[in-house]
Structure formats: C-alpha cells, structure tokens
Tab-separated table of C-alpha atoms and ligand atoms in Angstrom:
chain	number	residue	atom	x	y	z
A	1	UNK	CA	52.815	47.172	53.093
A	2	UNK	CA	51.217	49.391	50.478
A	3	UNK	CA	50.437	53.065	50.951
A	4	UNK	CA	47.735	54.115	48.500
A	5	UNK	CA	47.094	57.817	47.911
A	6	UNK	CA	44.392	57.799	45.204
A	7	UNK	CA	40.876	56.387	45.417
A	8	UNK	CA	41.012	55.150	41.829
A	9	UNK	CA	44.124	53.047	42.609
A	10	UNK	CA	42.562	51.794	45.807
A	11	UNK	CA	39.435	50.636	43.989
A	12	UNK	CA	41.556	48.724	41.436
A	13	UNK	CA	43.457	46.887	44.174
A	14	UNK	CA	40.300	46.101	46.096
A	15	UNK	CA	38.607	44.798	42.950
A	16	UNK	CA	41.546	42.449	42.270
A	17	UNK	CA	41.680	41.290	45.880
A	18	UNK	CA	37.930	40.568	45.926
A	19	UNK	CA	38.684	37.567	43.685
A	20	UNK	CA	40.669	36.065	46.578
A	21	UNK	CA	37.532	36.345	48.735
A	22	UNK	CA	39.637	37.826	51.515
A	23	UNK	CA	37.908	38.805	54.731
A	24	UNK	CA	38.582	42.563	54.729
A	25	UNK	CA	39.022	44.587	57.923
A	26	UNK	CA	38.953	48.372	57.927
A	27	UNK	CA	40.248	50.641	60.688
A	28	UNK	CA	39.163	54.203	59.836
A	29	UNK	CA	41.303	56.850	61.553
A	30	UNK	CA	42.258	60.496	61.357
A	31	UNK	CA	45.925	59.678	61.953
A	32	UNK	CA	48.327	60.730	64.736
A	33	UNK	CA	48.139	57.097	65.668
A	34	UNK	CA	48.625	55.926	69.250
A	35	UNK	CA	48.416	52.646	71.145
A	36	UNK	CA	44.602	52.864	71.058
A	37	UNK	CA	44.610	52.774	67.236
A	38	UNK	CA	47.261	50.062	67.229
A	39	UNK	CA	45.071	47.874	69.435
A	40	UNK	CA	42.305	48.196	66.797
A	41	UNK	CA	44.810	47.237	64.103
A	42	UNK	CA	45.919	44.181	66.102
A	43	UNK	CA	42.316	43.122	66.569
A	44	UNK	CA	41.789	43.506	62.806
A	45	UNK	CA	44.881	41.386	62.085
A	46	UNK	CA	43.498	38.637	64.295
A	47	UNK	CA	40.094	38.601	62.649
A	48	UNK	CA	40.705	39.398	58.969
A	49	UNK	CA	42.768	38.213	55.977
A	50	UNK	CA	43.362	41.719	54.662
A	51	UNK	CA	43.680	44.796	56.887
A	52	UNK	CA	43.347	48.393	55.756
A	53	UNK	CA	43.924	51.508	57.853
A	54	UNK	CA	42.581	54.751	56.420
A	55	UNK	CA	44.082	58.052	57.524
A	56	UNK	CA	42.004	61.057	56.612
A	57	UNK	CA	41.338	64.180	58.654
A	58	UNK	CA	37.727	64.651	57.648
A	59	UNK	CA	37.056	68.409	57.402
A	60	UNK	CA	33.265	68.150	57.588
A	61	UNK	CA	33.166	66.600	61.054
A	62	UNK	CA	34.776	69.668	62.650
A	63	UNK	CA	32.177	72.192	63.713
A	64	UNK	CA	34.984	74.527	64.800
A	65	UNK	CA	37.354	75.531	61.936
A	66	UNK	CA	40.085	76.341	64.491
A	67	UNK	CA	39.902	72.779	65.817
A	68	UNK	CA	40.310	71.452	62.250
A	69	UNK	CA	43.329	73.678	61.624
A	70	UNK	CA	44.980	72.589	64.867
A	71	UNK	CA	44.229	68.881	64.467
A	72	UNK	CA	47.622	67.123	64.629
A	73	UNK	CA	48.862	65.321	61.527
A	74	UNK	CA	52.086	63.362	60.974
A	75	UNK	CA	51.626	60.785	58.191
A	76	UNK	CA	55.284	59.691	58.101
A	77	UNK	CA	55.310	58.831	61.768
A	78	UNK	CA	51.929	57.047	61.307
A	79	UNK	CA	53.360	54.920	58.494
A	80	UNK	CA	56.311	53.940	60.720
A	81	UNK	CA	54.006	53.016	63.601
A	82	UNK	CA	51.840	50.824	61.381
A	83	UNK	CA	54.945	49.279	59.870
A	84	UNK	CA	56.171	48.358	63.366
A	85	UNK	CA	52.965	46.409	64.034
A	86	UNK	CA	53.063	44.416	60.805
A	87	UNK	CA	54.245	44.789	57.246
A	88	UNK	CA	51.032	43.130	56.073
A	89	UNK	CA	48.847	46.161	56.735
A	90	UNK	CA	47.684	48.396	53.891
A	91	UNK	CA	47.274	52.119	54.272
A	92	UNK	CA	44.955	54.472	52.469
A	93	UNK	CA	46.060	58.078	52.946
A	94	UNK	CA	44.088	60.200	50.466
A	95	UNK	CA	46.336	62.649	48.650
A	96	UNK	CA	43.781	65.425	49.031
A	97	UNK	CA	40.236	66.058	50.234
A	98	UNK	CA	39.070	65.601	46.631
A	99	UNK	CA	39.929	61.897	46.762
A	100	UNK	CA	37.056	61.497	49.220
A	101	UNK	CA	34.872	64.418	48.195
A	102	UNK	CA	35.301	64.932	44.418
A	103	UNK	CA	32.785	67.797	44.568
A	104	UNK	CA	32.273	70.029	47.621
A	105	UNK	CA	32.831	68.386	50.982
A	106	UNK	CA	29.279	68.592	52.377
A	107	UNK	CA	27.611	66.453	55.028
A	108	UNK	CA	24.655	64.259	54.247
A	109	UNK	CA	21.783	64.525	56.714
A	110	UNK	CA	21.090	61.307	58.586
A	111	UNK	CA	18.344	60.481	61.045
A	112	UNK	CA	19.985	59.126	64.175
A	113	UNK	CA	17.123	59.986	66.554
A	114	UNK	CA	18.518	61.269	69.849
A	115	UNK	CA	21.925	59.642	69.283
A	116	UNK	CA	23.321	62.743	67.584
A	117	UNK	CA	21.365	65.297	69.615
A	118	UNK	CA	22.927	64.830	73.054
A	119	UNK	CA	26.413	65.229	74.557
A	120	UNK	CA	28.920	65.342	71.656
A	121	UNK	CA	26.030	65.902	69.229
A	122	UNK	CA	24.774	68.837	71.257
A	123	UNK	CA	28.204	70.387	71.861
A	124	UNK	CA	29.413	69.853	68.293
A	125	UNK	CA	26.456	70.496	65.955
A	126	UNK	CA	26.781	68.612	62.663
A	127	UNK	CA	29.712	66.521	63.929
A	128	UNK	CA	28.030	63.129	63.626
A	129	UNK	CA	26.531	63.845	60.195
A	130	UNK	CA	30.117	64.618	59.113
A	131	UNK	CA	31.415	61.381	60.660
A	132	UNK	CA	28.623	59.311	59.088
A	133	UNK	CA	29.162	60.955	55.672
A	134	UNK	CA	32.838	60.032	55.522
A	135	UNK	CA	32.242	56.534	56.906
A	136	UNK	CA	29.494	55.904	54.352
A	137	UNK	CA	31.986	56.808	51.620
A	138	UNK	CA	34.737	54.613	53.093
A	139	UNK	CA	32.375	51.665	53.590
A	140	UNK	CA	31.173	52.000	49.979
A	141	UNK	CA	34.752	52.026	48.689
A	142	UNK	CA	36.162	49.214	50.853
A	143	UNK	CA	33.060	47.016	51.286
A	144	UNK	CA	34.738	45.659	54.451
A	145	UNK	CA	33.569	42.568	56.330
A	146	UNK	CA	34.612	44.027	59.682
A	147	UNK	CA	35.168	47.590	60.878
A	148	UNK	CA	36.999	48.493	64.096
A	149	UNK	CA	36.301	51.402	66.439
A	150	UNK	CA	37.372	52.343	69.970
A	151	UNK	CA	35.046	52.353	72.963
A	152	UNK	CA	36.527	55.721	73.994
A	153	UNK	CA	34.262	57.328	71.381
A	154	UNK	CA	31.276	55.324	72.595
A	155	UNK	CA	28.650	57.718	71.224
A	156	UNK	CA	30.365	57.492	67.830
A	157	UNK	CA	30.134	53.669	67.952
A	158	UNK	CA	26.344	53.950	68.396
A	159	UNK	CA	26.194	56.214	65.325
A	160	UNK	CA	28.309	53.721	63.339
A	161	UNK	CA	26.104	50.869	64.502
A	162	UNK	CA	22.975	52.703	63.308
A	163	UNK	CA	24.626	53.561	59.971
A	164	UNK	CA	25.528	49.893	59.500
A	165	UNK	CA	22.039	48.663	60.479
A	166	UNK	CA	20.434	51.057	58.009
A	167	UNK	CA	22.797	50.873	55.041
A	168	UNK	CA	25.459	48.168	55.368
A	169	UNK	CA	23.890	45.107	56.989
A	170	UNK	CA	26.755	42.850	55.844
A	171	UNK	CA	29.384	44.746	57.825
A	172	UNK	CA	30.169	43.642	61.362
A	173	UNK	CA	31.163	46.317	63.860
A	174	UNK	CA	33.850	45.509	66.398
A	175	UNK	CA	34.224	47.845	69.380
A	176	UNK	CA	37.566	47.544	71.188
A	177	UNK	CA	38.348	48.605	74.781
A	178	UNK	CA	39.744	52.036	75.598
A	179	UNK	CA	43.510	52.151	76.077
A	180	UNK	CA	44.716	54.418	78.896
A	181	UNK	CA	48.020	55.918	79.987
A	182	UNK	CA	49.511	55.147	83.407
A	183	UNK	CA	47.324	57.864	84.994
A	184	UNK	CA	44.122	56.476	83.505
A	185	UNK	CA	43.793	59.169	80.828
A	186	UNK	CA	42.196	57.650	77.712
A	187	UNK	CA	44.600	57.792	74.783
A	188	UNK	CA	43.552	60.293	72.121
A	189	UNK	CA	45.314	62.134	69.311
A	190	UNK	CA	44.242	65.336	71.051
A	191	UNK	CA	46.446	64.449	74.069
A	192	UNK	CA	49.389	65.465	71.863
A	193	UNK	CA	48.383	69.080	72.457
A	194	UNK	CA	48.573	68.626	76.219
A	195	UNK	CA	51.805	69.403	78.037
A	196	UNK	CA	53.071	66.325	79.999
A	197	UNK	CA	52.040	67.958	83.300
A	198	UNK	CA	48.423	68.103	82.108
A	199	UNK	CA	48.432	64.493	80.969
A	200	UNK	CA	49.034	63.661	84.641
A	201	UNK	CA	46.435	66.102	86.018
A	202	UNK	CA	43.870	64.735	83.561
A	203	UNK	CA	44.004	61.342	85.293
A	204	UNK	CA	41.214	62.902	87.402
A	205	UNK	CA	38.817	62.339	84.451
A	206	UNK	CA	39.008	58.553	84.744
A	207	UNK	CA	39.064	58.832	88.571
A	208	UNK	CA	35.744	60.682	88.305
A	209	UNK	CA	34.259	57.920	86.177
A	210	UNK	CA	35.391	55.348	88.737
A	211	UNK	CA	33.841	57.477	91.481
A	212	UNK	CA	30.582	57.484	89.497
A	213	UNK	CA	30.710	53.685	89.186
A	214	UNK	CA	31.305	53.327	92.916
A	215	UNK	CA	28.468	55.690	93.862
A	216	UNK	CA	25.840	55.120	91.182
A	217	UNK	CA	22.633	54.239	92.996
A	218	UNK	CA	24.108	55.272	96.388
A	219	UNK	CA	24.265	59.024	95.753
A	220	UNK	CA	21.534	61.062	94.082
A	221	UNK	CA	22.255	61.969	90.465
A	222	UNK	CA	22.381	65.636	91.448
A	223	UNK	CA	24.928	65.022	94.236
A	224	UNK	CA	27.013	62.814	91.963
A	225	UNK	CA	27.098	65.586	89.366
A	226	UNK	CA	28.120	68.175	91.974
A	227	UNK	CA	30.831	65.908	93.443
A	228	UNK	CA	32.298	65.253	90.012
A	229	UNK	CA	32.232	68.921	88.999
A	230	UNK	CA	34.048	69.860	92.227
A	231	UNK	CA	36.584	67.064	91.780
A	232	UNK	CA	37.375	68.052	88.176
A	233	UNK	CA	37.429	71.790	88.738
A	234	UNK	CA	39.624	71.532	91.851
A	235	UNK	CA	42.372	71.983	89.319
A	236	UNK	CA	41.960	75.548	87.995
A	237	UNK	CA	43.017	74.476	84.555
A	238	UNK	CA	40.170	71.977	84.018
A	239	UNK	CA	36.564	72.776	83.164
A	240	UNK	CA	33.756	70.217	83.151
A	241	UNK	CA	31.745	70.524	79.922
A	242	UNK	CA	29.340	67.703	80.751
A	243	UNK	CA	28.934	64.670	82.963
A	244	UNK	CA	25.930	62.509	82.143
A	245	UNK	CA	24.652	59.029	82.890
A	246	UNK	CA	22.648	57.431	80.100
A	247	UNK	CA	21.244	54.119	78.901
A	248	UNK	CA	24.149	52.715	76.892
A	249	UNK	CA	21.886	51.295	74.167
A	250	UNK	CA	19.820	54.335	73.208
A	251	UNK	CA	21.339	57.213	75.245
A	252	UNK	CA	18.056	57.885	77.047
A	253	UNK	CA	18.870	59.770	80.282
A	254	UNK	CA	19.280	57.974	83.608
A	255	UNK	CA	16.148	57.970	85.725
A	256	UNK	CA	16.632	55.309	88.356
A	257	UNK	CA	18.598	52.103	88.824
A	258	UNK	CA	16.967	49.315	86.859
A	259	UNK	CA	18.754	45.981	86.696
A	260	UNK	CA	17.572	45.449	83.115
A	261	UNK	CA	19.287	48.603	81.865
A	262	UNK	CA	23.007	49.089	81.404
A	263	UNK	CA	23.925	52.637	82.336
A	264	UNK	CA	27.100	54.332	81.183
A	265	UNK	CA	28.679	57.565	82.438
A	266	UNK	CA	29.947	60.041	79.855
A	267	UNK	CA	32.269	62.935	80.559
A	268	UNK	CA	33.815	65.805	78.638
A	269	UNK	CA	36.483	68.025	80.178
A	270	UNK	CA	38.302	70.996	78.737
A	271	UNK	CA	42.001	71.149	79.585
A	272	UNK	CA	43.925	74.123	78.195
A	273	UNK	CA	41.150	74.488	75.631
A	274	UNK	CA	41.471	70.833	74.534
A	275	UNK	CA	38.267	68.764	74.733
A	276	UNK	CA	38.826	65.356	76.302
A	277	UNK	CA	36.038	62.780	76.361
A	278	UNK	CA	35.736	59.459	78.146
A	279	UNK	CA	33.055	57.039	79.348
A	280	UNK	CA	32.588	54.013	81.580
A	281	UNK	CA	29.939	51.332	81.998
A	282	UNK	CA	28.442	51.749	85.483
A	283	UNK	CA	25.949	48.930	85.897
B	301	PAF	O1	37.174	58.557	65.315
B	301	PAF	C1	37.732	59.107	64.351
B	301	PAF	O2	38.960	59.188	64.281
B	301	PAF	C2	36.895	59.700	63.250
B	301	PAF	O3	35.719	60.238	63.745
B	301	PAF	C3	36.583	58.698	62.098
B	301	PAF	C4	35.743	57.553	62.607
B	301	PAF	C5	37.884	58.162	61.522
B	301	PAF	C6	35.819	59.391	60.980
B	301	PAF	O4	36.546	60.440	60.416
C-alpha cells in the first residue's frame, strides 16, 4: 500500500502505471472513513486493477466555516482501516491544500440546472460548485476508468453524473447502496459528532423515509409532510430542515404518481446542530 502526499509524486506514479493499462478505480473521500466508504473500496477492488482512495477535506465545499473547522479528521486511523481491507489499495492524502489548489482555493462556476439549486444546493449555497471543482481536479489528475460514490449523497451523485457527461465521458460512475447502522441511520462521518444516544434516536430519519414509501400515493403530499415533521420533531432534540419528494432523474418536484417516473424522498434533519441527510426510492 502506498500513501502519497504530493501531487507531483502521484502524477509520476500514475504515468508509470498507465503503461500497464491498468483499469483505475478512484474513491474520492474526505476521510473519517466508515463502513460506507469501505463498501465503495470493496466495489472498486472487484471492478478495477488499481484502486486509489483520496482523502482531502475540501475547504471550498463548506459554506459554513464553522462546519469546516469542526469536520472530523483522523488520517492515521483512516490508513489503518484501508489497510485492513486490502494492502493493495493506494492512498492519496494531500500534504496541504496547495497540493490541490496551488493558487487560491476558489470554486469554478458550473451550470447544473436545478440540480444544485434545490435541497442541499439551496441550504448550502456554493456547496456543489465546490464539490465539482475538487472532483474535476481529481479526475484530471487520476484519469480514472471508474469512480465510486455512495447513494446516501444522492444529489451529489447527480452532480457527479452531470460533470462526467459534460467533461469526462470516458469515466464510468458507480453508485453504491447506503450502509446503515442497526437503527437504520445512514453511516456518515458526521455521525462521529453525535453522542451514542442520538445515533439511536436518529433511527427515526430512516423510519420516516420508510413511512413515506408506504404512504406515497395514499396520503396527500401535504399530509405526508406534516406526518413526517411531527414524527421527527417528537424528539425535542431533532429539527426537520427539509423533506421533499422529487423525480430521481432530474429533481423536478413531485406532482402526482406517474408509473413512468421514479420518485425519491429526500430528508435533512438537524440533531444537536449536526446536519444528517438521507434518501430513499419510493416508486
Ligand atoms: O462526499 C464527499 O465526501 C465529498 O463531497 C467528495 C465527493 C469527496 C468531494 O470532496
């Protein structure tokens, strides 16, 4: 397993490996790895000859500087976790922000239509331009054949898909299922900030998505929204930021059941100030 800290060294290795015509898989992450990330890594190992995991907490995708400061980071534990999966995985952990952004870290402006205007895009202005900027850089450096992302960040996967369609048509995007804890809470690095007690309480987020699946088309959208808000906020420590049902292809809002459209429910809940997001295919 190699751990590369400088972009210049990484490019040299990649150039040499290109001669072997290896099928390269890239799993971009911000570290604090959990079983969700490891499932992406396993999928990459199954589908590629050479697997790279990047660990970089990208400053320009945080619209809230406090959130960036608090974002958990533990590279040594990440290296151990990756090592336990396989010794054949390569890690890129940039030594500093300059390895990715040699000049000022500034977002490019992309046109994602409504994909970056609603839900996470609306609540976190500039977030998806920041995500797309860093991914564009990583895709240019690695020139991967496959890239791996989790379904938990479904809106992000639509952004990545659009970025790939527009700029990197040779890359194939693989979206892997959400991994949950025993209470149904989707695994996320942010869960590390939640006391154990809350990790249990937050099982109600996935329960709400299941309730939406059960009742979609039976209850009016308005009633469904009210029921979910009441269910979430029954616990004083949780606050519903949004619950929305949208067309999973283009994020157009739900109007009425149509068997030709796949609708997905999206939810964001604040628990002790931590934003937790999740989603589920309804139809
Ligand atoms: O999902 C994440 O962890 C980040 O948004 C990503 C894709 C690694 C870009 O920084």
